[in-house]
């Protein structure tokens, strides 16, 4: 694959500043609702605040790639005296847990940096975080060209992985015939 | 399709274990909004005046507010309504936190409990799955402890858990319901929860909540958000630090407590200590606070940071907010904040109201010093101030010995103890402990708010109106210049004319007519907040808040699809306000009960006070005994209330 120059967008997280209000989850879920702003459901948010208040853990994590299978990572990390599992930091929509999957369909979610809003706009979660926990960063890097999947493709791919092509085609046929 | 609300309540009969998901009447939303408004209507419909707090027929309603769970900042309150064991009137302790939002995402606006469970249980609400679970292993456990155990055994670390501690289990009249960093404490909601044998309610939801006109709603939300940012960077000049910002008083963030420690009174609401806040105290208290506050934390969808995770020396962690930082030290006359951080942890685990409880303990100490309570009552009690409070708190929540009497609160304990103890009950209104404040000259506004508000506790009745006249004309002009929250421009003139001394000062200015208008405005915004589920710290309880009468209707209309203008919204909350009053009137509340403590002000003005009450009642459309007139009730579509009051002979046909 060819190397290309590409703008990489990311959200830097300063977890020490997080007050656990979940505003990022709320605005994310409502921005991505269809139609836009028609509903709210933090469980659909592509950013989730991992919370364990009594341990002083508030950790916003935004959704990354969808993965087919659970990984082997079981390491723990101690940062500032607080223990985190490898899973805590992981941004994957993974079959081993509920995080970053649609609560009704189980389809994976992925952060799209609210690109729909147009260039120069920060993702909504960053805009809504008054305590400056989330910081938007854009930098140019040289990467191998890849094809970025849209929401529907990610969803379909996860269904393919889970059920196989034949079952998926059969079901699609059945549903279309019914309607 | 229902918008902003879910349109469903959970009805749980604790005696039979029957759980039902009940669709609510959308008409009720138009008439009473939600939260406190619709809960009062339910109490009116279902709890007759003969029902006492600990009767099985008493309802315990946990409600969200109409806009809770929407993207509008700071709408996150849970409102608990029930009959108070202390007052025998309607209690509505509230809390922030995360519980109400989770309830909405689980698909419910309210949870309504009736009857009593035969054994200690906790409730687990997870979307359509609702369970009554055994809680025998949680008996006697603290509120924080209980929350952590439940989250662990459900394997749901993000569940919101509202729990009671020992105090609630033992039906202590000041028992609170604790949740996250928040607490529904006033008037004994925790005692009723304990009486019904509910240790905790855990809730987690992952359903959608809908907005009628989302894009439009977001425009109004964004405007409010801009104003929040503006106010957070522009504290009001010339106002004490603690009152200059928005949110609940930022006592976890600010260490400057000159205002509370010198203006509020110490002990059993007894001594004002002017000059207390010395440089030395400032340093010691600030150091203690900074070492205790591990992190400032927020409630659901709120950018403010009114609460804190407290990790103090070797005391197990807990959360705290607001004035509970000071109440125990001040009540015990302990000039060290260290004591407060240690005892508050225990009090949070026990689950007690941080306003009433320290006063009740201080009341006991006074009775002991006066020889009314004796060594026998205090057998085994340490003699130092701190030790005495720890010992008393323990007896109190367990209802052991003298603790059993004190656990009914100052008013009832005084009458049970007798021997002149009644004289020491000097800070209650309608049998409920008030904020410890004792001042010089009667303040006509506070006189009315103290006397007449259905909340029964002054905390969070006041707010949008300055607490006192500004010393100079320039300051007044500066204050009124930028005041978009005003319901009417004429209020500006009242502020401009209001002086600290002379003819146009308290007690005669603002005049009784002006006072009625101002108090009515304060009540209106509080009633709106309590129906919509807004934290009063972002609405009715602070100066120049982001939400006010000009943007509430826009938010309500866009969120619910029920088009409501300012007049419509005012009428809606006025309806709830009058229904609320009628509910308490039917339970026996009258004008004679509506008065502040005798010694609240040194200089009293009996004639003026009567005039204030007459004027205010008239303004509200109530008769001279504080009962809504038939005319007012009919205006507010409360014909069924008028009929009821007539049937009971409380209102007589043809006369008000």
PDB file of C-alpha atoms in Angstrom, chain A residues 1-175:
ATOM      1  CA  UNK A   1       0.000   0.000   0.000  1.00  0.00           C
ATOM      2  CA  UNK A   2       1.161   3.496  -0.795  1.00  0.00           C
ATOM      3  CA  UNK A   3       2.343   5.895   1.851  1.00  0.00           C
ATOM      4  CA  UNK A   4       0.287   9.056   1.982  1.00  0.00           C
ATOM      5  CA  UNK A   5       0.235  12.201   4.085  1.00  0.00           C
ATOM      6  CA  UNK A   6      -2.775  12.308   6.255  1.00  0.00           C
ATOM      7  CA  UNK A   7      -4.240  14.467   8.991  1.00  0.00           C
ATOM      8  CA  UNK A   8      -4.648  12.443  12.133  1.00  0.00           C
ATOM      9  CA  UNK A   9      -7.231  13.681  14.575  1.00  0.00           C
ATOM     10  CA  UNK A  10      -7.149  12.674  18.159  1.00  0.00           C
ATOM     11  CA  UNK A  11      -8.490  13.655  21.555  1.00  0.00           C
ATOM     12  CA  UNK A  12      -5.992  14.010  24.354  1.00  0.00           C
ATOM     13  CA  UNK A  13      -7.362  13.198  27.770  1.00  0.00           C
ATOM     14  CA  UNK A  14      -6.233  14.810  31.019  1.00  0.00           C
ATOM     15  CA  UNK A  15      -8.044  12.458  33.372  1.00  0.00           C
ATOM     16  CA  UNK A  16      -6.942  14.311  36.504  1.00  0.00           C
ATOM     17  CA  UNK A  17      -9.215  17.177  35.541  1.00  0.00           C
ATOM     18  CA  UNK A  18     -12.313  15.045  34.958  1.00  0.00           C
ATOM     19  CA  UNK A  19     -15.203  15.683  37.358  1.00  0.00           C
ATOM     20  CA  UNK A  20     -17.275  12.804  36.091  1.00  0.00           C
ATOM     21  CA  UNK A  21     -20.254  14.819  34.828  1.00  0.00           C
ATOM     22  CA  UNK A  22     -20.671  12.717  31.661  1.00  0.00           C
ATOM     23  CA  UNK A  23     -21.579  15.762  29.562  1.00  0.00           C
ATOM     24  CA  UNK A  24     -19.323  14.321  26.853  1.00  0.00           C
ATOM     25  CA  UNK A  25     -21.440  11.167  26.719  1.00  0.00           C
ATOM     26  CA  UNK A  26     -24.663  13.118  26.551  1.00  0.00           C
ATOM     27  CA  UNK A  27     -23.679  15.445  23.746  1.00  0.00           C
ATOM     28  CA  UNK A  28     -22.083  12.611  21.763  1.00  0.00           C
ATOM     29  CA  UNK A  29     -25.171  10.453  21.902  1.00  0.00           C
ATOM     30  CA  UNK A  30     -27.520  13.262  21.001  1.00  0.00           C
ATOM     31  CA  UNK A  31     -25.340  14.583  18.179  1.00  0.00           C
ATOM     32  CA  UNK A  32     -25.179  11.133  16.615  1.00  0.00           C
ATOM     33  CA  UNK A  33     -28.891  10.470  17.006  1.00  0.00           C
ATOM     34  CA  UNK A  34     -31.017  10.223  13.875  1.00  0.00           C
ATOM     35  CA  UNK A  35     -32.351  12.795  13.245  1.00  0.00           C
ATOM     36  CA  UNK A  36     -29.582  14.785  14.873  1.00  0.00           C
ATOM     37  CA  UNK A  37     -30.421  15.928  18.432  1.00  0.00           C
ATOM     38  CA  UNK A  38     -33.648  13.921  18.502  1.00  0.00           C
ATOM     39  CA  UNK A  39     -32.708  11.638  21.384  1.00  0.00           C
ATOM     40  CA  UNK A  40     -30.202  11.113  24.195  1.00  0.00           C
ATOM     41  CA  UNK A  41     -28.733   7.904  25.471  1.00  0.00           C
ATOM     42  CA  UNK A  42     -25.262   7.900  27.038  1.00  0.00           C
ATOM     43  CA  UNK A  43     -25.078   4.150  26.480  1.00  0.00           C
ATOM     44  CA  UNK A  44     -24.802   4.936  22.756  1.00  0.00           C
ATOM     45  CA  UNK A  45     -22.028   7.447  23.270  1.00  0.00           C
ATOM     46  CA  UNK A  46     -18.728   6.958  21.481  1.00  0.00           C
ATOM     47  CA  UNK A  47     -16.951   8.396  24.462  1.00  0.00           C
ATOM     48  CA  UNK A  48     -17.432   6.764  27.848  1.00  0.00           C
ATOM     49  CA  UNK A  49     -16.228   7.881  31.254  1.00  0.00           C
ATOM     50  CA  UNK A  50     -14.879   4.857  33.112  1.00  0.00           C
ATOM     51  CA  UNK A  51     -15.822   5.593  36.705  1.00  0.00           C
ATOM     52  CA  UNK A  52     -14.796   4.197  40.028  1.00  0.00           C
ATOM     53  CA  UNK A  53     -15.263   7.235  42.261  1.00  0.00           C
ATOM     54  CA  UNK A  54     -14.071   5.845  45.568  1.00  0.00           C
ATOM     55  CA  UNK A  55     -10.761   4.948  43.933  1.00  0.00           C
ATOM     56  CA  UNK A  56     -10.610   8.431  42.422  1.00  0.00           C
ATOM     57  CA  UNK A  57     -10.895   7.014  38.927  1.00  0.00           C
ATOM     58  CA  UNK A  58     -12.669   9.032  36.248  1.00  0.00           C
ATOM     59  CA  UNK A  59     -11.298   8.162  32.854  1.00  0.00           C
ATOM     60  CA  UNK A  60     -12.865   9.298  29.564  1.00  0.00           C
ATOM     61  CA  UNK A  61     -12.115   6.869  26.725  1.00  0.00           C
ATOM     62  CA  UNK A  62     -13.307   7.389  23.144  1.00  0.00           C
ATOM     63  CA  UNK A  63     -14.200   4.540  20.835  1.00  0.00           C
ATOM     64  CA  UNK A  64     -11.587   3.195  18.463  1.00  0.00           C
ATOM     65  CA  UNK A  65     -11.554   0.227  16.145  1.00  0.00           C
ATOM     66  CA  UNK A  66     -14.003  -2.603  16.246  1.00  0.00           C
ATOM     67  CA  UNK A  67     -12.347  -5.945  16.975  1.00  0.00           C
ATOM     68  CA  UNK A  68     -13.681  -9.394  16.200  1.00  0.00           C
ATOM     69  CA  UNK A  69     -12.451 -11.176  19.260  1.00  0.00           C
ATOM     70  CA  UNK A  70     -11.357 -10.576  22.806  1.00  0.00           C
ATOM     71  CA  UNK A  71      -7.623 -10.059  23.199  1.00  0.00           C
ATOM     72  CA  UNK A  72      -5.247 -11.675  25.662  1.00  0.00           C
ATOM     73  CA  UNK A  73      -4.250  -8.463  27.401  1.00  0.00           C
ATOM     74  CA  UNK A  74      -4.650  -8.860  31.119  1.00  0.00           C
ATOM     75  CA  UNK A  75      -1.953  -6.514  32.356  1.00  0.00           C
ATOM     76  CA  UNK A  76      -2.551  -4.024  35.094  1.00  0.00           C
ATOM     77  CA  UNK A  77      -0.969  -0.615  35.400  1.00  0.00           C
ATOM     78  CA  UNK A  78      -0.451   1.519  38.448  1.00  0.00           C
ATOM     79  CA  UNK A  79      -0.541   5.242  37.775  1.00  0.00           C
ATOM     80  CA  UNK A  80      -0.489   7.717  40.682  1.00  0.00           C
ATOM     81  CA  UNK A  81      -1.172   4.842  43.021  1.00  0.00           C
ATOM     82  CA  UNK A  82      -4.317   3.828  41.157  1.00  0.00           C
ATOM     83  CA  UNK A  83      -4.594   0.478  39.473  1.00  0.00           C
ATOM     84  CA  UNK A  84      -6.016   0.238  35.973  1.00  0.00           C
ATOM     85  CA  UNK A  85      -6.616  -2.842  33.876  1.00  0.00           C
ATOM     86  CA  UNK A  86      -5.503  -2.977  30.295  1.00  0.00           C
ATOM     87  CA  UNK A  87      -9.170  -3.103  29.428  1.00  0.00           C
ATOM     88  CA  UNK A  88      -9.800   0.288  31.099  1.00  0.00           C
ATOM     89  CA  UNK A  89      -7.692   2.145  28.564  1.00  0.00           C
ATOM     90  CA  UNK A  90      -8.708   0.114  25.565  1.00  0.00           C
ATOM     91  CA  UNK A  91     -10.685   1.963  22.929  1.00  0.00           C
ATOM     92  CA  UNK A  92     -11.902  -1.074  21.044  1.00  0.00           C
ATOM     93  CA  UNK A  93     -15.490  -2.123  20.586  1.00  0.00           C
ATOM     94  CA  UNK A  94     -14.871  -5.669  21.717  1.00  0.00           C
ATOM     95  CA  UNK A  95     -17.205  -8.656  22.118  1.00  0.00           C
ATOM     96  CA  UNK A  96     -15.920  -9.146  25.682  1.00  0.00           C
ATOM     97  CA  UNK A  97     -17.807  -6.138  27.015  1.00  0.00           C
ATOM     98  CA  UNK A  98     -20.748  -3.766  26.497  1.00  0.00           C
ATOM     99  CA  UNK A  99     -18.671  -0.637  26.025  1.00  0.00           C
ATOM    100  CA  UNK A 100     -18.913   0.999  22.594  1.00  0.00           C
ATOM    101  CA  UNK A 101     -21.680  -1.167  21.280  1.00  0.00           C
ATOM    102  CA  UNK A 102     -25.238  -0.077  20.546  1.00  0.00           C
ATOM    103  CA  UNK A 103     -27.336  -1.209  23.526  1.00  0.00           C
ATOM    104  CA  UNK A 104     -30.161  -2.596  21.381  1.00  0.00           C
ATOM    105  CA  UNK A 105     -28.419  -4.130  18.357  1.00  0.00           C
ATOM    106  CA  UNK A 106     -25.030  -4.799  19.874  1.00  0.00           C
ATOM    107  CA  UNK A 107     -23.410  -3.215  16.814  1.00  0.00           C
ATOM    108  CA  UNK A 108     -20.052  -1.548  17.374  1.00  0.00           C
ATOM    109  CA  UNK A 109     -19.623   2.207  17.729  1.00  0.00           C
ATOM    110  CA  UNK A 110     -16.659   4.241  16.668  1.00  0.00           C
ATOM    111  CA  UNK A 111     -15.692   7.844  17.284  1.00  0.00           C
ATOM    112  CA  UNK A 112     -15.817   9.825  14.018  1.00  0.00           C
ATOM    113  CA  UNK A 113     -14.502  13.077  15.532  1.00  0.00           C
ATOM    114  CA  UNK A 114     -17.881  14.634  14.630  1.00  0.00           C
ATOM    115  CA  UNK A 115     -16.536  15.151  11.109  1.00  0.00           C
ATOM    116  CA  UNK A 116     -20.016  15.830   9.888  1.00  0.00           C
ATOM    117  CA  UNK A 117     -19.647  19.235  11.518  1.00  0.00           C
ATOM    118  CA  UNK A 118     -17.100  20.260   8.923  1.00  0.00           C
ATOM    119  CA  UNK A 119     -13.421  21.201   9.008  1.00  0.00           C
ATOM    120  CA  UNK A 120     -11.994  23.233  11.856  1.00  0.00           C
ATOM    121  CA  UNK A 121     -14.737  22.181  14.252  1.00  0.00           C
ATOM    122  CA  UNK A 122     -13.728  20.409  17.407  1.00  0.00           C
ATOM    123  CA  UNK A 123     -15.598  17.237  18.287  1.00  0.00           C
ATOM    124  CA  UNK A 124     -18.682  17.995  20.363  1.00  0.00           C
ATOM    125  CA  UNK A 125     -17.381  16.225  23.472  1.00  0.00           C
ATOM    126  CA  UNK A 126     -14.371  18.537  23.485  1.00  0.00           C
ATOM    127  CA  UNK A 127     -16.591  21.593  23.094  1.00  0.00           C
ATOM    128  CA  UNK A 128     -18.818  20.452  25.926  1.00  0.00           C
ATOM    129  CA  UNK A 129     -16.077  19.696  28.388  1.00  0.00           C
ATOM    130  CA  UNK A 130     -15.856  22.911  30.404  1.00  0.00           C
ATOM    131  CA  UNK A 131     -13.077  21.562  32.564  1.00  0.00           C
ATOM    132  CA  UNK A 132     -10.631  21.084  29.715  1.00  0.00           C
ATOM    133  CA  UNK A 133     -10.196  17.375  30.251  1.00  0.00           C
ATOM    134  CA  UNK A 134     -10.509  16.722  26.535  1.00  0.00           C
ATOM    135  CA  UNK A 135      -8.260  18.422  24.058  1.00  0.00           C
ATOM    136  CA  UNK A 136      -8.547  18.066  20.303  1.00  0.00           C
ATOM    137  CA  UNK A 137      -5.341  17.576  18.344  1.00  0.00           C
ATOM    138  CA  UNK A 138      -4.751  17.406  14.650  1.00  0.00           C
ATOM    139  CA  UNK A 139      -1.384  16.572  13.154  1.00  0.00           C
ATOM    140  CA  UNK A 140      -0.066  15.534   9.796  1.00  0.00           C
ATOM    141  CA  UNK A 141       1.602  12.147   9.593  1.00  0.00           C
ATOM    142  CA  UNK A 142       2.717   9.794   6.896  1.00  0.00           C
ATOM    143  CA  UNK A 143       0.678   6.635   6.966  1.00  0.00           C
ATOM    144  CA  UNK A 144      -0.127   3.702   4.772  1.00  0.00           C
ATOM    145  CA  UNK A 145      -3.234   4.365   2.799  1.00  0.00           C
ATOM    146  CA  UNK A 146      -6.222   2.571   4.168  1.00  0.00           C
ATOM    147  CA  UNK A 147      -9.886   2.748   3.621  1.00  0.00           C
ATOM    148  CA  UNK A 148     -11.765   4.146   6.552  1.00  0.00           C
ATOM    149  CA  UNK A 149     -15.039   2.383   7.116  1.00  0.00           C
ATOM    150  CA  UNK A 150     -18.293   4.209   7.673  1.00  0.00           C
ATOM    151  CA  UNK A 151     -20.803   3.382  10.417  1.00  0.00           C
ATOM    152  CA  UNK A 152     -22.819   1.045   8.232  1.00  0.00           C
ATOM    153  CA  UNK A 153     -19.751  -0.803   7.010  1.00  0.00           C
ATOM    154  CA  UNK A 154     -18.473  -1.281  10.543  1.00  0.00           C
ATOM    155  CA  UNK A 155     -21.840  -2.616  11.590  1.00  0.00           C
ATOM    156  CA  UNK A 156     -22.124  -4.966   8.647  1.00  0.00           C
ATOM    157  CA  UNK A 157     -18.602  -6.217   9.105  1.00  0.00           C
ATOM    158  CA  UNK A 158     -19.280  -7.044  12.741  1.00  0.00           C
ATOM    159  CA  UNK A 159     -22.434  -8.920  11.739  1.00  0.00           C
ATOM    160  CA  UNK A 160     -20.459 -10.804   9.111  1.00  0.00           C
ATOM    161  CA  UNK A 161     -17.835 -11.764  11.639  1.00  0.00           C
ATOM    162  CA  UNK A 162     -20.406 -12.875  14.127  1.00  0.00           C
ATOM    163  CA  UNK A 163     -22.873 -14.764  11.955  1.00  0.00           C
ATOM    164  CA  UNK A 164     -21.129 -15.575   8.656  1.00  0.00           C
ATOM    165  CA  UNK A 165     -22.045 -14.460   5.149  1.00  0.00           C
ATOM    166  CA  UNK A 166     -24.647 -17.103   4.413  1.00  0.00           C
ATOM    167  CA  UNK A 167     -26.745 -16.388   7.489  1.00  0.00           C
ATOM    168  CA  UNK A 168     -26.556 -12.668   6.879  1.00  0.00           C
ATOM    169  CA  UNK A 169     -27.655 -12.999   3.250  1.00  0.00           C
ATOM    170  CA  UNK A 170     -30.487 -15.365   4.179  1.00  0.00           C
ATOM    171  CA  UNK A 171     -31.730 -12.977   6.842  1.00  0.00           C
ATOM    172  CA  UNK A 172     -31.499  -9.948   4.560  1.00  0.00           C
ATOM    173  CA  UNK A 173     -33.468 -11.829   1.895  1.00  0.00           C
ATOM    174  CA  UNK A 174     -36.108 -12.858   4.398  1.00  0.00           C
ATOM    175  CA  UNK A 175     -36.496  -9.335   5.762  1.00  0.00           C
TER     176      UNK A 175
END
